[in-house]
Every structure is written in structure tokens, then in C-alpha cells.
Short mmCIF file of C-alpha atoms in Angstrom, two decimals:
data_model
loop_
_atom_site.label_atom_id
_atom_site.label_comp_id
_atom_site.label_asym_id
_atom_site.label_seq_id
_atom_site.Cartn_x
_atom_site.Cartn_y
_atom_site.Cartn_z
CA UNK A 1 -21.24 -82.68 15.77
CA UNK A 2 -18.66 -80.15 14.48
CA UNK A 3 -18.75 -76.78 15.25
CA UNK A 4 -18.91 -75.79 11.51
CA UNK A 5 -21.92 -78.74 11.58
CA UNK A 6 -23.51 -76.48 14.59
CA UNK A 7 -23.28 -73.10 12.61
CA UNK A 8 -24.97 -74.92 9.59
CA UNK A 9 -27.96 -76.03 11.44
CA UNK A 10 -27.85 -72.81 13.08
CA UNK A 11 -28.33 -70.62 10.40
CA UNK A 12 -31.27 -72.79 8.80
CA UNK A 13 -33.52 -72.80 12.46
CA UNK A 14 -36.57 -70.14 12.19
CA UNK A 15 -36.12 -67.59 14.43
CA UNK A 16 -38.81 -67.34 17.01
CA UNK A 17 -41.15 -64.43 17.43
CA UNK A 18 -39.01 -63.33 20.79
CA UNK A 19 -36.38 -64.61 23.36
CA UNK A 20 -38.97 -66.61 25.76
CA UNK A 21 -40.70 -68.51 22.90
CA UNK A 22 -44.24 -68.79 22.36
CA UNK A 23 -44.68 -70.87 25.79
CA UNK A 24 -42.71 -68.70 28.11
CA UNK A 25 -39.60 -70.72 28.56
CA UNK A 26 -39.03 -72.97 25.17
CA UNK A 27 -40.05 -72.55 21.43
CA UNK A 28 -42.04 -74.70 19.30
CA UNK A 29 -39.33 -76.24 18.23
CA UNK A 30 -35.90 -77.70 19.52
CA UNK A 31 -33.39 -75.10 19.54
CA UNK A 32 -29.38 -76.51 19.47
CA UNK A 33 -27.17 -74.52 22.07
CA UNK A 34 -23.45 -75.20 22.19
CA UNK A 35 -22.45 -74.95 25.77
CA UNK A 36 -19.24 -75.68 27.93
CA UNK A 37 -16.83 -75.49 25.06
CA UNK A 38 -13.82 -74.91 26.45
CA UNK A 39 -11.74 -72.71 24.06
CA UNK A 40 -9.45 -71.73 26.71
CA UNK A 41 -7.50 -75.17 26.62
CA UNK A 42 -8.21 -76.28 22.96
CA UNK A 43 -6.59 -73.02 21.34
CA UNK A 44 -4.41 -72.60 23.96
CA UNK A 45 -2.03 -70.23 21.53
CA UNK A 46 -4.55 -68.18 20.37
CA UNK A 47 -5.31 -65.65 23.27
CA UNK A 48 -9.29 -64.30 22.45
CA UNK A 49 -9.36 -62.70 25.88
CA UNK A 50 -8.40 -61.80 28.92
CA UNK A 51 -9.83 -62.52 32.55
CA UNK A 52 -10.90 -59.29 34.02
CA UNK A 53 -9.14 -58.29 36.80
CA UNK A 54 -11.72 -57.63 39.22
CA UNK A 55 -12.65 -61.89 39.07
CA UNK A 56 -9.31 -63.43 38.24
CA UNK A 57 -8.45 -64.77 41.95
CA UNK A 58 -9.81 -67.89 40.96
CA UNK A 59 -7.63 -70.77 42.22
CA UNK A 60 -10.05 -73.81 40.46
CA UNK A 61 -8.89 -72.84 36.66
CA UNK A 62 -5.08 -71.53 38.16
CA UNK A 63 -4.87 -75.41 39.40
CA UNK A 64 -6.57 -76.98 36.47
CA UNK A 65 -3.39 -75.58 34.20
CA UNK A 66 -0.85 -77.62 36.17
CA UNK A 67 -2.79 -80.71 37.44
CA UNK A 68 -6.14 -82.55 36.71
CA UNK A 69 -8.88 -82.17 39.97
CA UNK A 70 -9.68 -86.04 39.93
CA UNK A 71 -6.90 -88.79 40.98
CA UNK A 72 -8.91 -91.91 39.83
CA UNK A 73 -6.91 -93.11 36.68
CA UNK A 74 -9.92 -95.28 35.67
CA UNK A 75 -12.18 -92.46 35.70
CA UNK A 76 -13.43 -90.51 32.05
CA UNK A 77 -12.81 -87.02 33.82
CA UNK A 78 -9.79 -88.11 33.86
CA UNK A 79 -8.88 -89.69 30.40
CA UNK A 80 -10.44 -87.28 28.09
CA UNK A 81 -8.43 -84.27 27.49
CA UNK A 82 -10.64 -81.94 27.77
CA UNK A 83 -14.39 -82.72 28.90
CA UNK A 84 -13.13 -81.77 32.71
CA UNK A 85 -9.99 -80.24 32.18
CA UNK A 86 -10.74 -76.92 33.21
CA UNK A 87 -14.38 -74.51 33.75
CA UNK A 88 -13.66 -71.57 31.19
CA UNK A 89 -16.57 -72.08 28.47
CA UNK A 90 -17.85 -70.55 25.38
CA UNK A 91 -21.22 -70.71 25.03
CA UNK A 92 -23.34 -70.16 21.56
CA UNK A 93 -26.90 -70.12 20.97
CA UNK A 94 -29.88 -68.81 19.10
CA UNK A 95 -32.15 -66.57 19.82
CA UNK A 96 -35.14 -69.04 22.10
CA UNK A 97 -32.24 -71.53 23.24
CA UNK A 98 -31.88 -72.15 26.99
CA UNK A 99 -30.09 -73.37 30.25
CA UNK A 100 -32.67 -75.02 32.69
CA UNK A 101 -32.55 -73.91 36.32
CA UNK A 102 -29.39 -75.33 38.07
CA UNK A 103 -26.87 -74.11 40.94
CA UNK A 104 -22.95 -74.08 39.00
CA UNK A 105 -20.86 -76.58 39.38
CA UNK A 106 -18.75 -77.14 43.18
CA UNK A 107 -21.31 -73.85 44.09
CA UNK A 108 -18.65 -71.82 42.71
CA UNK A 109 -18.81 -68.56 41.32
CA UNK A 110 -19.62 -67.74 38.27
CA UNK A 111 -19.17 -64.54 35.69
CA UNK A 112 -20.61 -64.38 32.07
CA UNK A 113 -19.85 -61.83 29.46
CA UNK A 114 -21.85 -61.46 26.40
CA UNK A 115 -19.90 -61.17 23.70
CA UNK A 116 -23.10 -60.52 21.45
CA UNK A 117 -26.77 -60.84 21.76
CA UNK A 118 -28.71 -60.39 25.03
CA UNK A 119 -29.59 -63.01 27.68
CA UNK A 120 -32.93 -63.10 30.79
CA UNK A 121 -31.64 -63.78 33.64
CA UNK A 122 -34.30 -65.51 36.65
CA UNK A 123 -31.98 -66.02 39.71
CA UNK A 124 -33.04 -67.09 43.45
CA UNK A 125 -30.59 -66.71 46.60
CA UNK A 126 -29.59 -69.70 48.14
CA UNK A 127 -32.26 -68.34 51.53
CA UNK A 128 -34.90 -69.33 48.96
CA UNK A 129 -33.41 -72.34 47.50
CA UNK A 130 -35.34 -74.98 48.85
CA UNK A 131 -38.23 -73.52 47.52
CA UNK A 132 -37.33 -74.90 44.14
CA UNK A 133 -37.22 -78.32 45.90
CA UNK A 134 -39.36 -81.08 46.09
CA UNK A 135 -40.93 -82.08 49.83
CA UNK A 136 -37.76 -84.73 49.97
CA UNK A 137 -35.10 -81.98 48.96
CA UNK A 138 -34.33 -84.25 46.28
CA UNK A 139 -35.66 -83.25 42.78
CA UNK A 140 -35.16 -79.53 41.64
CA UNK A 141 -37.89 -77.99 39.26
CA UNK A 142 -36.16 -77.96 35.71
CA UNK A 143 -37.99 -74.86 34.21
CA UNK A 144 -39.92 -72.25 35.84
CA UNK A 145 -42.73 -71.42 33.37
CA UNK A 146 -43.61 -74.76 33.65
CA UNK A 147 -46.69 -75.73 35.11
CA UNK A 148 -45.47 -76.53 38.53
CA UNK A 149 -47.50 -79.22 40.74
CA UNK A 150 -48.21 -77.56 44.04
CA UNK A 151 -47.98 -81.07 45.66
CA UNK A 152 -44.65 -81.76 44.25
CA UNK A 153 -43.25 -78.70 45.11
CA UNK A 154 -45.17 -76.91 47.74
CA UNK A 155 -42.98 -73.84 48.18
CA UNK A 156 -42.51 -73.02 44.72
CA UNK A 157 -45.28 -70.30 44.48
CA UNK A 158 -43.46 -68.46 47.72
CA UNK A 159 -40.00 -67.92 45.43
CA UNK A 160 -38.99 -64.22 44.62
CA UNK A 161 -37.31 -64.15 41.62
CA UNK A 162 -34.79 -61.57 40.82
CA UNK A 163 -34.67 -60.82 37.00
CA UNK A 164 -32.67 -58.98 34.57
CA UNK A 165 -31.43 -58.30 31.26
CA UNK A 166 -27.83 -58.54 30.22
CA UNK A 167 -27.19 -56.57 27.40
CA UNK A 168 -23.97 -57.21 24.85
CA UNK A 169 -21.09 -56.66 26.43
CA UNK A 170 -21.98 -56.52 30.06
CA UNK A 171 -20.79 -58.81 32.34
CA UNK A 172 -22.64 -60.34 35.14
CA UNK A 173 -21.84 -62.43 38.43
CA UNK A 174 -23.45 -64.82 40.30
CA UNK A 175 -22.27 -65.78 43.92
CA UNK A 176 -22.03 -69.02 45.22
CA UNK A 177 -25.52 -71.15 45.61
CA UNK A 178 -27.72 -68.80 43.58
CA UNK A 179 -30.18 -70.65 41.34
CA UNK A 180 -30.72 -69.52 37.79
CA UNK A 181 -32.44 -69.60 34.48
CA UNK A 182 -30.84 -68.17 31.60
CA UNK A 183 -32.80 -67.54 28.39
CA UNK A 184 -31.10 -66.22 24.97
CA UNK A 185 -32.98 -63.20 23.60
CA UNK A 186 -31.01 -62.91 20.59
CA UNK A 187 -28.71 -65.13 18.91
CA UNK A 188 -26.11 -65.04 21.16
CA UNK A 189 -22.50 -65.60 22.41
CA UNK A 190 -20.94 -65.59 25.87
CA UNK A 191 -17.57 -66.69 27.89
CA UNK A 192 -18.57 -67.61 31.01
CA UNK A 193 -16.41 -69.20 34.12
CA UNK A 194 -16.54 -70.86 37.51
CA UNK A 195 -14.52 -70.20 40.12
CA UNK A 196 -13.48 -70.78 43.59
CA UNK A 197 -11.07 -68.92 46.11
CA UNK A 198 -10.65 -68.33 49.81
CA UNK A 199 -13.98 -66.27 50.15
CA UNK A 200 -16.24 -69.45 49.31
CA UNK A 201 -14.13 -72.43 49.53
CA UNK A 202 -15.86 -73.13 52.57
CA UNK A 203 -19.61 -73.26 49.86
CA UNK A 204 -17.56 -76.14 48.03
CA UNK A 205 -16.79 -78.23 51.15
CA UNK A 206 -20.34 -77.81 52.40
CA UNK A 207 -21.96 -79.06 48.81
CA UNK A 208 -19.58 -82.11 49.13
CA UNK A 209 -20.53 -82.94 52.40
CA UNK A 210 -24.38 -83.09 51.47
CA UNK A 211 -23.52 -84.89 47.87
CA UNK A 212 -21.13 -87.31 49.84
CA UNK A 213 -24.13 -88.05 52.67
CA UNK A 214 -26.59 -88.38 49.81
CA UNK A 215 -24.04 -91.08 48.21
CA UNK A 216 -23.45 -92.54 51.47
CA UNK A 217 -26.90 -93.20 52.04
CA UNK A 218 -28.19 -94.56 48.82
CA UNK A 219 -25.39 -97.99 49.73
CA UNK A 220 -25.93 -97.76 52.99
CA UNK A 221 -27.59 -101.50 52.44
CA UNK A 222 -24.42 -102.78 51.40
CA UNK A 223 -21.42 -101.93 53.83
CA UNK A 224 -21.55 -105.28 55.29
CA UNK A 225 -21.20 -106.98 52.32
CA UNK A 226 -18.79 -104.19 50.80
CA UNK A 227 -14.73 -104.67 50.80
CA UNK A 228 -14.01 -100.89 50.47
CA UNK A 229 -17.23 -99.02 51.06
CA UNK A 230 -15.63 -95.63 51.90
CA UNK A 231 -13.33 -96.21 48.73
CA UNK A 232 -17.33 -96.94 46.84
CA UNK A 233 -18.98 -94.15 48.26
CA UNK A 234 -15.73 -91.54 47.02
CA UNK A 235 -15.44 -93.08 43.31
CA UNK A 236 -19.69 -92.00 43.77
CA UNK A 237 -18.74 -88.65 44.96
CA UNK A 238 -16.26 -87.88 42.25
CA UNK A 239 -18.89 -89.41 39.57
CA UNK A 240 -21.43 -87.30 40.98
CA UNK A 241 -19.33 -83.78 41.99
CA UNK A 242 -16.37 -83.77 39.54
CA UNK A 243 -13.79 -84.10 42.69
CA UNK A 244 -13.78 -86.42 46.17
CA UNK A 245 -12.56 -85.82 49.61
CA UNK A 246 -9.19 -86.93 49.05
CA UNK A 247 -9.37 -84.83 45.21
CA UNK A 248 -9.98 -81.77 46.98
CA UNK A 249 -7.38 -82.38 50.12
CA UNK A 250 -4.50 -83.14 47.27
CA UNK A 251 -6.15 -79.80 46.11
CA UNK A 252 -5.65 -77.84 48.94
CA UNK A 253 -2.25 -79.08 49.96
CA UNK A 254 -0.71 -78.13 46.47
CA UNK A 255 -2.69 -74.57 46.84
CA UNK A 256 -0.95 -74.25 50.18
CA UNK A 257 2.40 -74.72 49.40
CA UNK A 258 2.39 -72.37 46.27
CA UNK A 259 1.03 -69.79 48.75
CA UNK A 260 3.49 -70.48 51.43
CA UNK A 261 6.56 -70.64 48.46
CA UNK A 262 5.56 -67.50 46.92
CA UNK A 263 5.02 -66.05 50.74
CA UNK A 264 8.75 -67.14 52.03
CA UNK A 265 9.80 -65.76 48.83
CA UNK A 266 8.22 -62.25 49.03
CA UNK A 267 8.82 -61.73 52.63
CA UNK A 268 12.86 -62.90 52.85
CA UNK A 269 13.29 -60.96 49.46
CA UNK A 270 11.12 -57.45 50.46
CA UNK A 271 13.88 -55.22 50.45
CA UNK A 272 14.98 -56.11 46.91
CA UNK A 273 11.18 -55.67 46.05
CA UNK A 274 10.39 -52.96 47.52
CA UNK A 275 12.03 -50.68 44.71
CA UNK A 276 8.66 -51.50 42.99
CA UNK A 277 6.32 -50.56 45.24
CA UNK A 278 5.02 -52.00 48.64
CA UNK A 279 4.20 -56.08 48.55
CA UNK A 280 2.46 -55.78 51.79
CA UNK A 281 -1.43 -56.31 50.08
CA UNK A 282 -0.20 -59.40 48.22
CA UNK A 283 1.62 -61.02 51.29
CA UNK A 284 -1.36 -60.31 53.39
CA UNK A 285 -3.45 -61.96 50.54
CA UNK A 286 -1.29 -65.08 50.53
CA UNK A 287 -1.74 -65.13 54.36
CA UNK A 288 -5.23 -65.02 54.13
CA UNK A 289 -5.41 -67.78 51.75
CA UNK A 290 -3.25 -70.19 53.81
CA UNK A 291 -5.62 -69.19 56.53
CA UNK A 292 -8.68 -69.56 54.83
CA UNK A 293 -7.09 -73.24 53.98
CA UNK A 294 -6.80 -74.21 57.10
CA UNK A 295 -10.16 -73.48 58.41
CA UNK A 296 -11.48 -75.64 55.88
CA UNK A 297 -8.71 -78.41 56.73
CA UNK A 298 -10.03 -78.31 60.05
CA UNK A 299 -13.09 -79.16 59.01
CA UNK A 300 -12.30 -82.16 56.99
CA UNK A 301 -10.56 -83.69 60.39
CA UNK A 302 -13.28 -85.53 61.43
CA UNK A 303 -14.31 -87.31 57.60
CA UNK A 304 -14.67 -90.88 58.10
CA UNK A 305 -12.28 -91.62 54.56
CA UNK A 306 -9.40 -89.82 56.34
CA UNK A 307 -9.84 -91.81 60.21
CA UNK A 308 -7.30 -94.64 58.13
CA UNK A 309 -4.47 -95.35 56.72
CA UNK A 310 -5.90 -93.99 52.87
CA UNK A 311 -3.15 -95.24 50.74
CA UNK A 312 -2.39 -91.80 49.56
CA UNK A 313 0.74 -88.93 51.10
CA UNK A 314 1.46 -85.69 48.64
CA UNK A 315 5.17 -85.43 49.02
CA UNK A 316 5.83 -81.79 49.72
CA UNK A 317 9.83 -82.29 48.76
CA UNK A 318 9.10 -83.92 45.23
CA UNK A 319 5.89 -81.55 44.56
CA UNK A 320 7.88 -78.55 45.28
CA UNK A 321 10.08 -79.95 42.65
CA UNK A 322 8.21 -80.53 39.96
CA UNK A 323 7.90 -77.68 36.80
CA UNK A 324 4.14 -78.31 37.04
CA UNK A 325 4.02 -76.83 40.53
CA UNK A 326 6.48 -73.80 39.52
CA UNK A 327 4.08 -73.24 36.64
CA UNK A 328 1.53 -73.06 39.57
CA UNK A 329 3.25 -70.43 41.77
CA UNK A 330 3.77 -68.15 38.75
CA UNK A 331 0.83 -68.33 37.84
CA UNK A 332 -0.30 -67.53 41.10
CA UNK A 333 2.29 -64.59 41.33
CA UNK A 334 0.52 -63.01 37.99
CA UNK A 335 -3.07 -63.42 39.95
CA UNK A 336 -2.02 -60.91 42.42
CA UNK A 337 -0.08 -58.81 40.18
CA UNK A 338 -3.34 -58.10 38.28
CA UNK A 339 -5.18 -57.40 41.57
CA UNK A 340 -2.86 -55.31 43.47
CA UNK A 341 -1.15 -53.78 40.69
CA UNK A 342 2.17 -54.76 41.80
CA UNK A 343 5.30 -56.37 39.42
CA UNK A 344 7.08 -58.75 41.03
CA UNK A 345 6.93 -61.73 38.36
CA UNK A 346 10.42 -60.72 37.11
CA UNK A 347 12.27 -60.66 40.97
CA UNK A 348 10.62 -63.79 41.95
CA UNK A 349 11.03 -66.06 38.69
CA UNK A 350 14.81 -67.00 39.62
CA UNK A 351 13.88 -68.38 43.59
CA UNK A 352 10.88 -70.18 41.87
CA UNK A 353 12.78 -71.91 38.80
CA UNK A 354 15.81 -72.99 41.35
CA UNK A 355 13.25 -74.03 44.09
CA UNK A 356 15.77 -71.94 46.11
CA UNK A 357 12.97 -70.97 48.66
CA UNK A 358 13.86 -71.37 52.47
CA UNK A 359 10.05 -72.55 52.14
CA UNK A 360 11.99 -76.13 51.55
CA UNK A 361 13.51 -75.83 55.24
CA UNK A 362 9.88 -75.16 56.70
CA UNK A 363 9.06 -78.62 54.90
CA UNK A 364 11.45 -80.42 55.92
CA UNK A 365 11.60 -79.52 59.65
CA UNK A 366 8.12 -79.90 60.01
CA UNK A 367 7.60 -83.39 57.80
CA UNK A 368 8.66 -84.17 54.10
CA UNK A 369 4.99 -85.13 53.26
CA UNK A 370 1.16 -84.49 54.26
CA UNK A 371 -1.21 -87.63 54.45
CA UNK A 372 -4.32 -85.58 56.33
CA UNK A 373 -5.82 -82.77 56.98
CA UNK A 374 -4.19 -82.87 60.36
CA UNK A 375 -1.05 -82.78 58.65
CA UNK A 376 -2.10 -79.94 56.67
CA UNK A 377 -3.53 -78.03 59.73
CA UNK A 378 0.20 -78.56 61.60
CA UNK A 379 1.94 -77.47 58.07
CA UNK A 380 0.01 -74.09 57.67
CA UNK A 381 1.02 -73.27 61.17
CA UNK A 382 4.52 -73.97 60.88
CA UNK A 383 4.88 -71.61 57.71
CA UNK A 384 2.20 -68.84 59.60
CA UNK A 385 4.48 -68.97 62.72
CA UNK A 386 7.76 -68.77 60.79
CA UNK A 387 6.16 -65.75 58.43
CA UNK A 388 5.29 -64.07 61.62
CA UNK A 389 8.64 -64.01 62.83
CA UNK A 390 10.69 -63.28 60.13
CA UNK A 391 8.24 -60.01 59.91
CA UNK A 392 9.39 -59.73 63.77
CA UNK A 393 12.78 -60.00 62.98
CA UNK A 394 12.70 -56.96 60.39
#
């Protein structure tokens, strides 16, 4: 329906006696709530808010501006505009509405603001999150006040629930893995994001790996009689995820050579910088993302879809090239202007625009393309070793 259909239908419900309904969890009745709208992308000229500083290093929504996460053509992520085009969502809802319990998306972080009305929280760390499991670590329990079989879900009862309420215009953030149960109190409206950086990329990887074993495992019966089963059990993953092995390695090479442009720029160009103020924080922040990448690069060595010849190489040269990855490094450049407090937009927009960075030397000594997280691994270190000694050299 329409959102003007959704406000109609809104405005006839009953309201419910309070938040939690008169069966602790859900009213009589069917309440509508409007989630994962994302405004962001479909008014993209009308600017309704800003992302707070203190959670705007997040890399998922800075790369879903320039390029889409999944590669399959053939896939509806990838043909609809803007189901998965990025994870900044409004959500609306009347008073009694509801989100069941759930972990967010890639076990990403997440940060909701109420714009009005007030909203339960019921969230479990991720030590107690098989609790909510059943004995097979399959099935998760959908509501909480529901009446629970013990046999089902034998550790349910031992769960300590943390619990709070977020008032209108609070914001609150969940870390990676948490379980949680939202309920609306009052009619209400939030924005609400996932997110991803260098502090829990390493959470995403992990939930693959499990999702991509799970896959793996359900056709297990049919790799003999399978042409492509690794390609099978990725289009799975991506179906099942939002993003596959090879998704998130395209991912992570694009990430890396923003960082390592926007590094070679920064460092070779300090002294004209330096008039406004010191750029030390954000180069040490770019370092630490290009090493956070390669930790988790050398983790994907050893993945069975990347022992081959996978039919896929991300042309460093040509990406470095393209506006879509300029848009990417100034967008990145604005990220840690807004946490450091620095301006340096302005001095580095020319080196960006031309693709005059020296970065393009690094590439092209070391290789004009990555094809594996080897080749990633071998890339990081060639632009770590040559950061380290142009900050000898000064």
C-alpha cells in the first residue's frame, strides 16, 4: 500500500489500553507497522537529517551510495532500486505495533532515534544468545511473552534480559550480535541504521561463515550430481545474507583502495594541510582500517570458493578511475572530517577528481588487479610499507 493508504488505516485502528497490549507482547488485534522505508535514497534531495557524528564511520551505507553489495545480475536485490539499496530506514507505527526478536542484519550495528513516541526495548548479549535457540541452534523464539515450550527451547528460562525505555528523542545503540524486542508504547516514529566498520567487520565475516556452512550443508546431497556447487551454495548465501564471499571481497577491495587513495593523498600532501590543523588522527584512522582489512582478508584465504580460478578480478587501474569510486573517497574524506573535526575536503578534492594520487604507482608496481584475498593481503602491505616510509622520509 501507499504511505498516504498506511496513515489512513492508521488513524482509524483503536488504540490499545498500553504499549504491550493486553497479552504482553501483541494486541487483540493486528496492528500495521511500516518498517525499512528507506527515505534516505528515495528523497535523496530533501535532507530530513543528519547522521550524528559520534556513529557516522559506517562504511556499509558510505559503499551502498557508489555501488550495489550483490554482483548477481539475476538476483531481485539487485534489480529493484531500492528494496536493498542501502540500510538507513524510517520506521512508523502505532502505539501496540512490534518487531519480533531478531539479531540486525550482517550483525551490524545498529542506532535508532525516536523521532516521536516511546519504544521497550528487551535485548540479550550475544554470551546469552543461544539461549533463545532451539536444542539444534536452528529455530530462534519469535516473541518472548510467548508461552515458550521448555522442550523446544530448554535454555530459554536461564536468559537475562536487559530492558529499557527510549523516550522521544533519545537515541539508542545496539552492538553487534545483541538480540532484541522492540515494542511501540506510543504511536511512534524512528530513523534507525545498520552499520559496519573496522571495529566489527570481523562479526560480519563470522555470521557468513556459519550462514554459508548452514547453506553448504543443506546440498550437501547433491555435489556429485552438481556442475557448480560452490557457485549454488554462494547464489544461497547471498539469498539468505544479502551479500556472498566474493560480494563482500569486491567489498573490501574497493574499501581498501579509497583508504589507501585518500592515505597517499594526505600523507604526500601534509605540509599543505597542515595550515588546518594536524591530519595525524585521520591518517592513523585510515591505517587502521586498511589494517583491520587485512586481518579479515587473511581470514578468507583458506574459503573453498576462492582455492579456483572464480571468474571474477576487480581492476584496481579502471576502479580507481571511475567517478563512482571518487564519489567513494569523498565521501569517505567527509566521514573523518565529522569525527576528527578536521577540513581537508577542499585540499584533497583536486588529487581525487584528477586521480593524480601516487596511490596509482603503488598499483601498478605491485599488480593492476586483485583476484583473492591473497592478492588483497600482498596489496595492503605494499601501500602500509610505502606509507611507512614516506613518514620515514619526512
Amino acid at each position: 500500500m501507499s504511505v498516504s493508504e498506511f496513515i489512513d488505516q492508521w488513524c482509524k485502528e483503536p488504540i490499545p489500553e498500553n504499549g504491550l497490549g493486553s497479552n504482553n507482547g501483541l494486541t487483540d488485534e493486528s496492528v500495521l507497522y511500516l518498517k525499512d522505508w528507506h527515505f534516505v535514497k528515495e528523497y535523496l534531495n530533501y535532507t530530513a537529517y543528519s547522521t550524528p557524528h559520534f556513529v557516522c564511520d559506517d562504511w556499509l551505507n558510505l559503499y551502498l551510495d557508489s555501488y550495489r553489495m550483490h554482483r548477481d545480475p539475476d538476483s531481485y536485490q539487485e534489480n529493484d532500486e531500492i528494496s536493498c539499496s542501502d540500510y538507513r530506514f524510517v520506521y512508523m507505527g502505532a502505539k501496540g505495533s512490534w518487531t519480533p526478536l531478531h539479531a540486525d542484519v550482517f550483525r551490524s550495528y545498529s542506532w535508532s532515534a525516536n523521532v516521536c513516541g516511546k519504544k521497550q526495548w528487551f535485548l540479550l548479549p550475544p554470551s546469552q544468545s543461544h539461549l533463545v535457540f532451539d536444542r539444534n541452534m536452528k529455530a530462534c523464539v519469535y516473541n518472548i511473552f510467548d508461552d515458550i515450550s521448555e522442550n523446544l527451547f530448554p535454555g530459554f528460562k536461564k536468559a537475562t534480559w536487559l530492558e529499557c525505555i527510549q523516550e522521544p528523542n533519545e537515541i539508542i545503540f545496539v552492538p553487534s550480535g545483541w538480540y532484541h524486542q522492540v515494542h511501540n508504547l506510543d504511536d511512534t516514529i524512528s530513523i534507525n541504521h545498520n552499520w559496519f566498520n573496522s571495529y566489527n567487520l570481523c562479526w560480519v565475516l563470522d555470521l557468513m561463515l556459519r550462514d554459508y556452512n548452514e547453506a553448504k550443508e543443506y546440498i550437501e546431497d547433491i555435489r556429485d550430481i552438481c556442475d557448480d556447487f560452490e557457485g549454488l551454495c554462494q547464489r544461497n548465501l547471498a539469498a539468505n545474507t544479502g551479500m556472498n564471499f566474493y560480494d563482500f571481497f569486491i567489498f573490501l577491495a574497493r574499501f581498501s583502495l579509497a583508504n589507501s587513495v585518500v592515505l597517499d593523498i594526505l600523507v604526500r600532501d601534509a605540509e599543505n594541510i597542515a595550515g588546518t590543523g594536524s591530519t595525524f588522527p585521520i591518517i592513523q584512522q585510515l591505517v587502521q582500517n586498511l589494517s583491520s582489512i587485512q586481518q579479515i582478508a587473511l581470514k578468507m584465504k583458506s574459503l573453498e570458493c576462492f582455492s579456483g580460478d572464480q571468474g571474477f578480478v576487480l581492476d584496481l587501474v579502471e576502479t580507481h578511475k571511475n567517478p563512482m569510486f571518487s564519489k567513494l573517497c569523498y565521501s569517505l574524506i567527509q566521514i573523518c572530517e565529522s569525527i576528527h573535526n578536521r577540513q581537508v575536503l577542499s585540499l584533497c578534492s583536486k588529487t581525487v577528481a584528477t586521480q593524480d594520487s601516487c596511490t596509482l604507482i603503488v598499483i601498478q608496481n605491485f599488480c593492476d588487479a586483485v583476484s583473492s584475498p591473497q592478492d588483497l593481503v600482498k596489496y595492503i602491505d605494499a601501500v602500509l610499507t610505502e606509507h611507512t616510509s614516506l613518514e620515514s622520509s619526512e
